[in-house]
mmCIF file of C-alpha atoms in Angstrom:
data_model
loop_
_atom_site.group_PDB
_atom_site.id
_atom_site.type_symbol
_atom_site.label_atom_id
_atom_site.label_comp_id
_atom_site.label_asym_id
_atom_site.label_seq_id
_atom_site.Cartn_x
_atom_site.Cartn_y
_atom_site.Cartn_z
ATOM 1 C CA UNK A 29 -6.871 -25.339 5.175
ATOM 2 C CA UNK A 30 -10.590 -24.566 5.514
ATOM 3 C CA UNK A 31 -10.062 -23.501 9.137
ATOM 4 C CA UNK A 32 -7.286 -21.096 8.145
ATOM 5 C CA UNK A 33 -9.472 -19.601 5.424
ATOM 6 C CA UNK A 34 -12.315 -19.101 7.892
ATOM 7 C CA UNK A 35 -9.976 -17.600 10.489
ATOM 8 C CA UNK A 36 -8.707 -15.072 7.945
ATOM 9 C CA UNK A 37 -12.305 -14.183 7.072
ATOM 10 C CA UNK A 38 -12.819 -13.298 10.728
ATOM 11 C CA UNK A 39 -9.637 -11.236 10.828
ATOM 12 C CA UNK A 40 -10.723 -9.366 7.684
ATOM 13 C CA UNK A 41 -13.988 -8.417 9.413
ATOM 14 C CA UNK A 42 -12.074 -6.669 12.179
ATOM 15 C CA UNK A 43 -9.615 -5.001 9.818
ATOM 16 C CA UNK A 44 -12.338 -3.579 7.584
ATOM 17 C CA UNK A 45 -14.315 -2.291 10.580
ATOM 18 C CA UNK A 46 -13.539 0.878 12.499
ATOM 19 C CA UNK A 47 -10.183 0.795 14.342
ATOM 20 C CA UNK A 48 -10.313 -1.049 17.689
ATOM 21 C CA UNK A 49 -13.962 -1.984 17.183
ATOM 22 C CA UNK A 50 -15.254 -5.049 18.997
ATOM 23 C CA UNK A 51 -17.809 -7.350 17.349
ATOM 24 C CA UNK A 52 -20.251 -9.946 18.618
ATOM 25 C CA UNK A 53 -20.351 -13.538 17.417
ATOM 26 C CA UNK A 54 -23.671 -12.792 15.718
ATOM 27 C CA UNK A 55 -22.135 -9.879 13.775
ATOM 28 C CA UNK A 56 -19.151 -11.993 12.765
ATOM 29 C CA UNK A 57 -21.433 -14.840 11.712
ATOM 30 C CA UNK A 58 -23.398 -12.529 9.410
ATOM 31 C CA UNK A 59 -20.345 -10.819 7.923
ATOM 32 C CA UNK A 60 -18.433 -14.065 7.368
ATOM 33 C CA UNK A 61 -21.508 -16.052 6.333
ATOM 34 C CA UNK A 62 -20.514 -18.819 8.725
ATOM 35 C CA UNK A 63 -22.448 -20.674 11.464
ATOM 36 C CA UNK A 64 -22.218 -19.226 14.976
ATOM 37 C CA UNK A 65 -20.854 -22.548 16.224
ATOM 38 C CA UNK A 66 -17.963 -22.422 13.738
ATOM 39 C CA UNK A 67 -17.180 -18.804 14.611
ATOM 40 C CA UNK A 68 -17.184 -19.635 18.331
ATOM 41 C CA UNK A 69 -14.813 -22.588 17.876
ATOM 42 C CA UNK A 70 -12.342 -20.594 15.757
ATOM 43 C CA UNK A 71 -12.416 -17.594 18.092
ATOM 44 C CA UNK A 72 -11.600 -19.776 21.100
ATOM 45 C CA UNK A 73 -8.609 -21.246 19.280
ATOM 46 C CA UNK A 74 -7.378 -17.787 18.273
ATOM 47 C CA UNK A 75 -7.806 -16.438 21.827
ATOM 48 C CA UNK A 76 -5.329 -19.060 23.080
ATOM 49 C CA UNK A 77 -2.676 -17.538 20.786
ATOM 50 C CA UNK A 78 -3.716 -13.937 21.593
ATOM 51 C CA UNK A 79 -4.759 -13.415 17.979
ATOM 52 C CA UNK A 80 -8.204 -12.461 19.315
ATOM 53 C CA UNK A 81 -9.116 -10.778 22.603
ATOM 54 C CA UNK A 82 -12.451 -11.121 24.387
ATOM 55 C CA UNK A 83 -14.464 -8.628 26.397
ATOM 56 C CA UNK A 84 -16.218 -11.168 28.621
ATOM 57 C CA UNK A 85 -18.591 -8.677 30.214
ATOM 58 C CA UNK A 86 -20.000 -7.456 26.893
ATOM 59 C CA UNK A 87 -19.417 -10.788 25.111
ATOM 60 C CA UNK A 88 -17.567 -9.024 22.301
ATOM 61 C CA UNK A 89 -14.373 -9.847 20.438
ATOM 62 C CA UNK A 90 -11.521 -7.817 18.941
ATOM 63 C CA UNK A 91 -8.087 -8.284 17.403
ATOM 64 C CA UNK A 92 -5.438 -9.478 19.832
ATOM 65 C CA UNK A 93 -2.088 -7.928 20.668
ATOM 66 C CA UNK A 94 -0.177 -10.606 18.735
ATOM 67 C CA UNK A 95 -0.975 -8.898 15.407
ATOM 68 C CA UNK A 96 0.672 -5.695 16.616
ATOM 69 C CA UNK A 97 3.656 -7.665 17.910
ATOM 70 C CA UNK A 98 4.115 -9.455 14.574
ATOM 71 C CA UNK A 99 3.677 -6.210 12.657
ATOM 72 C CA UNK A 100 6.248 -4.345 14.727
ATOM 73 C CA UNK A 101 8.747 -7.199 14.408
ATOM 74 C CA UNK A 102 8.275 -7.247 10.639
ATOM 75 C CA UNK A 103 8.587 -3.469 10.478
ATOM 76 C CA UNK A 104 11.737 -3.514 12.595
ATOM 77 C CA UNK A 105 13.412 -6.095 10.350
ATOM 78 C CA UNK A 106 12.722 -4.124 7.183
ATOM 79 C CA UNK A 107 16.149 -2.533 6.778
ATOM 80 C CA UNK A 108 14.949 -1.171 3.456
ATOM 81 C CA UNK A 109 12.463 1.141 5.180
ATOM 82 C CA UNK A 110 14.877 2.310 7.859
ATOM 83 C CA UNK A 111 17.520 3.093 5.240
ATOM 84 C CA UNK A 112 15.248 5.156 3.002
ATOM 85 C CA UNK A 113 13.124 6.867 5.662
ATOM 86 C CA UNK A 114 15.417 9.940 5.925
ATOM 87 C CA UNK A 115 15.025 10.464 2.166
ATOM 88 C CA UNK A 116 11.246 10.176 2.465
ATOM 89 C CA UNK A 117 11.186 12.676 5.316
ATOM 90 C CA UNK A 118 13.305 15.116 3.322
ATOM 91 C CA UNK A 119 10.971 14.757 0.335
ATOM 92 C CA UNK A 120 7.976 15.447 2.587
ATOM 93 C CA UNK A 121 9.571 18.718 3.735
ATOM 94 C CA UNK A 122 10.633 19.697 0.230
ATOM 95 C CA UNK A 123 7.311 19.045 -1.458
ATOM 96 C CA UNK A 124 5.215 19.876 1.612
ATOM 97 C CA UNK A 125 3.181 16.768 0.874
ATOM 98 C CA UNK A 126 2.494 13.374 2.396
ATOM 99 C CA UNK A 127 4.853 10.723 1.051
ATOM 100 C CA UNK A 128 4.157 7.034 0.443
ATOM 101 C CA UNK A 129 6.428 4.054 -0.166
ATOM 102 C CA UNK A 130 4.939 1.038 -1.913
ATOM 103 C CA UNK A 131 6.242 -2.487 -2.410
ATOM 104 C CA UNK A 132 5.068 -4.792 -5.236
ATOM 105 C CA UNK A 133 3.585 -8.137 -4.250
ATOM 106 C CA UNK A 134 2.572 -10.243 -7.235
ATOM 107 C CA UNK A 135 -0.108 -8.396 -9.185
ATOM 108 C CA UNK A 136 -0.642 -5.947 -6.310
ATOM 109 C CA UNK A 137 1.323 -3.488 -4.211
ATOM 110 C CA UNK A 138 1.203 -2.658 -0.515
ATOM 111 C CA UNK A 139 1.947 0.596 1.319
ATOM 112 C CA UNK A 140 4.856 -0.095 3.678
ATOM 113 C CA UNK A 141 5.627 3.457 4.803
ATOM 114 C CA UNK A 142 3.838 6.802 4.992
ATOM 115 C CA UNK A 143 5.264 10.150 6.064
ATOM 116 C CA UNK A 144 2.454 12.586 6.831
ATOM 117 C CA UNK A 145 2.886 16.312 6.228
ATOM 118 C CA UNK A 146 1.369 18.353 9.038
ATOM 119 C CA UNK A 147 1.168 21.447 6.812
ATOM 120 C CA UNK A 148 -1.000 19.637 4.288
ATOM 121 C CA UNK A 149 -4.778 19.906 4.291
ATOM 122 C CA UNK A 150 -5.449 16.656 2.408
ATOM 123 C CA UNK A 151 -7.682 14.457 4.538
ATOM 124 C CA UNK A 152 -7.835 11.323 2.356
ATOM 125 C CA UNK A 153 -4.723 9.488 3.546
ATOM 126 C CA UNK A 154 -4.100 5.936 2.381
ATOM 127 C CA UNK A 155 -3.483 3.465 5.189
ATOM 128 C CA UNK A 156 -0.342 1.428 5.791
ATOM 129 C CA UNK A 157 -0.871 -2.125 4.590
ATOM 130 C CA UNK A 158 -3.362 -1.085 1.909
ATOM 131 C CA UNK A 159 -3.214 -3.411 -1.113
ATOM 132 C CA UNK A 160 -3.998 -2.101 -4.592
ATOM 133 C CA UNK A 161 -3.859 -3.791 -7.990
ATOM 134 C CA UNK A 162 -0.796 -2.871 -10.064
ATOM 135 C CA UNK A 163 -2.891 -1.431 -12.885
ATOM 136 C CA UNK A 164 -4.437 1.219 -10.599
ATOM 137 C CA UNK A 165 -2.843 4.435 -9.340
ATOM 138 C CA UNK A 166 0.222 6.383 -10.390
ATOM 139 C CA UNK A 167 2.667 4.645 -8.037
ATOM 140 C CA UNK A 168 1.619 1.226 -9.307
ATOM 141 C CA UNK A 169 1.785 2.329 -12.939
ATOM 142 C CA UNK A 170 5.291 3.709 -12.349
ATOM 143 C CA UNK A 171 6.375 0.306 -11.053
ATOM 144 C CA UNK A 172 4.580 -1.693 -13.730
ATOM 145 C CA UNK A 173 6.031 0.420 -16.560
ATOM 146 C CA UNK A 174 9.581 -0.419 -15.430
ATOM 147 C CA UNK A 175 9.077 -4.144 -14.846
ATOM 148 C CA UNK A 176 10.314 -6.886 -17.151
ATOM 149 C CA UNK A 177 8.346 -7.382 -20.351
ATOM 150 C CA UNK A 178 6.984 -10.814 -19.376
ATOM 151 C CA UNK A 179 5.779 -9.456 -16.023
ATOM 152 C CA UNK A 180 4.036 -6.546 -17.743
ATOM 153 C CA UNK A 181 2.388 -8.838 -20.280
ATOM 154 C CA UNK A 182 1.137 -11.140 -17.527
ATOM 155 C CA UNK A 183 -0.468 -8.254 -15.617
ATOM 156 C CA UNK A 184 -2.019 -6.808 -18.763
ATOM 157 C CA UNK A 185 -3.397 -10.206 -19.765
ATOM 158 C CA UNK A 186 -4.858 -10.733 -16.301
ATOM 159 C CA UNK A 187 -6.282 -7.295 -15.520
ATOM 160 C CA UNK A 188 -6.815 -5.183 -18.643
ATOM 161 C CA UNK A 189 -9.833 -5.647 -20.968
ATOM 162 C CA UNK A 190 -8.912 -6.447 -24.570
ATOM 163 C CA UNK A 191 -10.290 -3.175 -25.964
ATOM 164 C CA UNK A 192 -8.198 -1.123 -23.482
ATOM 165 C CA UNK A 193 -4.858 -2.887 -23.879
ATOM 166 C CA UNK A 194 -3.385 -0.671 -26.624
ATOM 167 C CA UNK A 195 -4.078 2.567 -24.728
ATOM 168 C CA UNK A 196 -2.786 1.036 -21.506
ATOM 169 C CA UNK A 197 0.478 -0.105 -23.136
ATOM 170 C CA UNK A 198 0.942 3.377 -24.631
ATOM 171 C CA UNK A 199 0.458 4.890 -21.178
ATOM 172 C CA UNK A 200 3.090 2.562 -19.699
ATOM 173 C CA UNK A 201 5.534 3.374 -22.505
ATOM 174 C CA UNK A 202 5.144 7.109 -21.847
ATOM 175 C CA UNK A 203 5.723 6.595 -18.118
ATOM 176 C CA UNK A 204 8.871 4.563 -18.745
ATOM 177 C CA UNK A 205 10.144 7.218 -21.171
ATOM 178 C CA UNK A 206 9.535 10.018 -18.655
ATOM 179 C CA UNK A 207 10.740 8.087 -15.614
ATOM 180 C CA UNK A 208 7.700 9.063 -13.550
ATOM 181 C CA UNK A 209 3.894 8.945 -13.500
ATOM 182 C CA UNK A 210 1.586 11.866 -12.787
ATOM 183 C CA UNK A 211 -2.185 12.014 -12.613
ATOM 184 C CA UNK A 212 -5.112 13.802 -11.018
ATOM 185 C CA UNK A 213 -7.998 12.339 -9.047
ATOM 186 C CA UNK A 214 -10.914 14.445 -10.247
ATOM 187 C CA UNK A 215 -13.125 13.459 -7.326
ATOM 188 C CA UNK A 216 -10.685 14.464 -4.582
ATOM 189 C CA UNK A 217 -8.876 17.116 -6.658
ATOM 190 C CA UNK A 218 -5.535 15.588 -5.692
ATOM 191 C CA UNK A 219 -2.516 15.237 -7.973
ATOM 192 C CA UNK A 220 -0.159 12.286 -7.496
ATOM 193 C CA UNK A 221 3.443 12.163 -8.682
ATOM 194 C CA UNK A 222 5.250 8.821 -8.467
ATOM 195 C CA UNK A 223 8.509 7.194 -9.551
ATOM 196 C CA UNK A 224 9.951 3.662 -9.239
ATOM 197 C CA UNK A 225 12.721 2.377 -6.965
ATOM 198 C CA UNK A 226 15.181 -0.162 -8.420
ATOM 199 C CA UNK A 227 17.729 -2.487 -6.830
ATOM 200 C CA UNK A 228 21.249 -3.415 -7.961
ATOM 201 C CA UNK A 229 19.807 -5.853 -10.516
ATOM 202 C CA UNK A 230 17.636 -3.148 -12.026
ATOM 203 C CA UNK A 231 14.514 -4.868 -10.692
ATOM 204 C CA UNK A 232 11.562 -2.933 -9.283
ATOM 205 C CA UNK A 233 11.434 -3.064 -5.485
ATOM 206 C CA UNK A 234 9.069 -0.196 -4.832
ATOM 207 C CA UNK A 235 7.736 3.223 -5.713
ATOM 208 C CA UNK A 236 7.624 6.589 -3.982
ATOM 209 C CA UNK A 237 4.708 8.933 -4.486
ATOM 210 C CA UNK A 238 3.420 12.235 -3.124
ATOM 211 C CA UNK A 239 -0.130 13.592 -3.051
ATOM 212 C CA UNK A 240 -0.768 17.327 -3.430
ATOM 213 C CA UNK A 241 -3.915 19.423 -3.793
ATOM 214 C CA UNK A 242 -4.385 20.055 -7.499
ATOM 215 C CA UNK A 243 -5.318 23.696 -6.884
ATOM 216 C CA UNK A 244 -1.760 24.396 -5.702
ATOM 217 C CA UNK A 245 -0.071 22.682 -8.658
ATOM 218 C CA UNK A 246 1.081 25.544 -10.857
ATOM 219 C CA UNK A 247 3.313 24.694 -13.823
ATOM 220 C CA UNK A 248 6.359 25.728 -11.803
ATOM 221 C CA UNK A 249 5.259 23.723 -8.750
ATOM 222 C CA UNK A 250 4.561 20.698 -10.930
ATOM 223 C CA UNK A 251 8.106 20.695 -12.359
ATOM 224 C CA UNK A 252 9.568 21.153 -8.875
ATOM 225 C CA UNK A 253 7.643 18.222 -7.433
ATOM 226 C CA UNK A 254 8.548 15.951 -10.355
ATOM 227 C CA UNK A 255 12.237 16.796 -9.853
ATOM 228 C CA UNK A 256 11.970 16.262 -6.092
ATOM 229 C CA UNK A 257 10.310 12.853 -6.464
ATOM 230 C CA UNK A 258 12.638 11.585 -9.197
ATOM 231 C CA UNK A 259 15.725 12.830 -7.336
ATOM 232 C CA UNK A 260 14.529 11.033 -4.214
ATOM 233 C CA UNK A 261 14.007 7.690 -5.955
ATOM 234 C CA UNK A 262 17.369 8.053 -7.676
ATOM 235 C CA UNK A 263 19.028 8.434 -4.257
ATOM 236 C CA UNK A 264 17.115 5.495 -2.835
ATOM 237 C CA UNK A 265 17.869 3.299 -5.861
ATOM 238 C CA UNK A 266 21.559 4.198 -5.514
ATOM 239 C CA UNK A 267 21.433 3.124 -1.865
ATOM 240 C CA UNK A 268 19.917 -0.168 -3.043
ATOM 241 C CA UNK A 269 22.911 -0.669 -5.367
ATOM 242 C CA UNK A 270 21.378 0.441 -8.647
ATOM 243 C CA UNK A 271 23.779 1.993 -11.140
ATOM 244 C CA UNK A 272 22.293 3.397 -14.310
#
């Protein structure tokens, strides 16, 4: 178990670095806070399974091709994504905004699809595979607000300070009443509109959100985008068997 934990520490170092960056054993040792000898032993084991690749001339290491292979296989088997992608692409064209699809995983969510809008000038795109706590961000709040009461209470108990719980619960209640979440990031001046996706049991299986420059969000545009997002998730939920 300790070896697996250490191996994942090494993988995290590569993932959090610049894309395709190679690192030395010394760099990995410092970042992982592990002895060079331990790093060397784990790297050699991972090289055998092509989880790590080695540049022997420069004595540097990088992520192996196996991660891409596993990722593509997982992506290809996700019928959910392939089924809803046309709806996400249509929403991107309608709203002229980048579109994201999130999936809840415990007390977090992960981005499993992103449709970029080439006409959009927003530079701060969130990466596929990004994990975020369910109490942060409009897409996560839209999912959390529509989850079962015991799930909501567990998240609130775990993540929300006692003096903020009442306001947070009120916010969730308003989101559930409206059927969507909307908010502005003051630093980036970006407005996010999000709504939840449900399956045939009425359980949350995801959320769709768009990001648009706040300066373009007139009252009329705001209402249009809200309608476009909620209509899209209604179509996707229907495809997943949900009947309101």
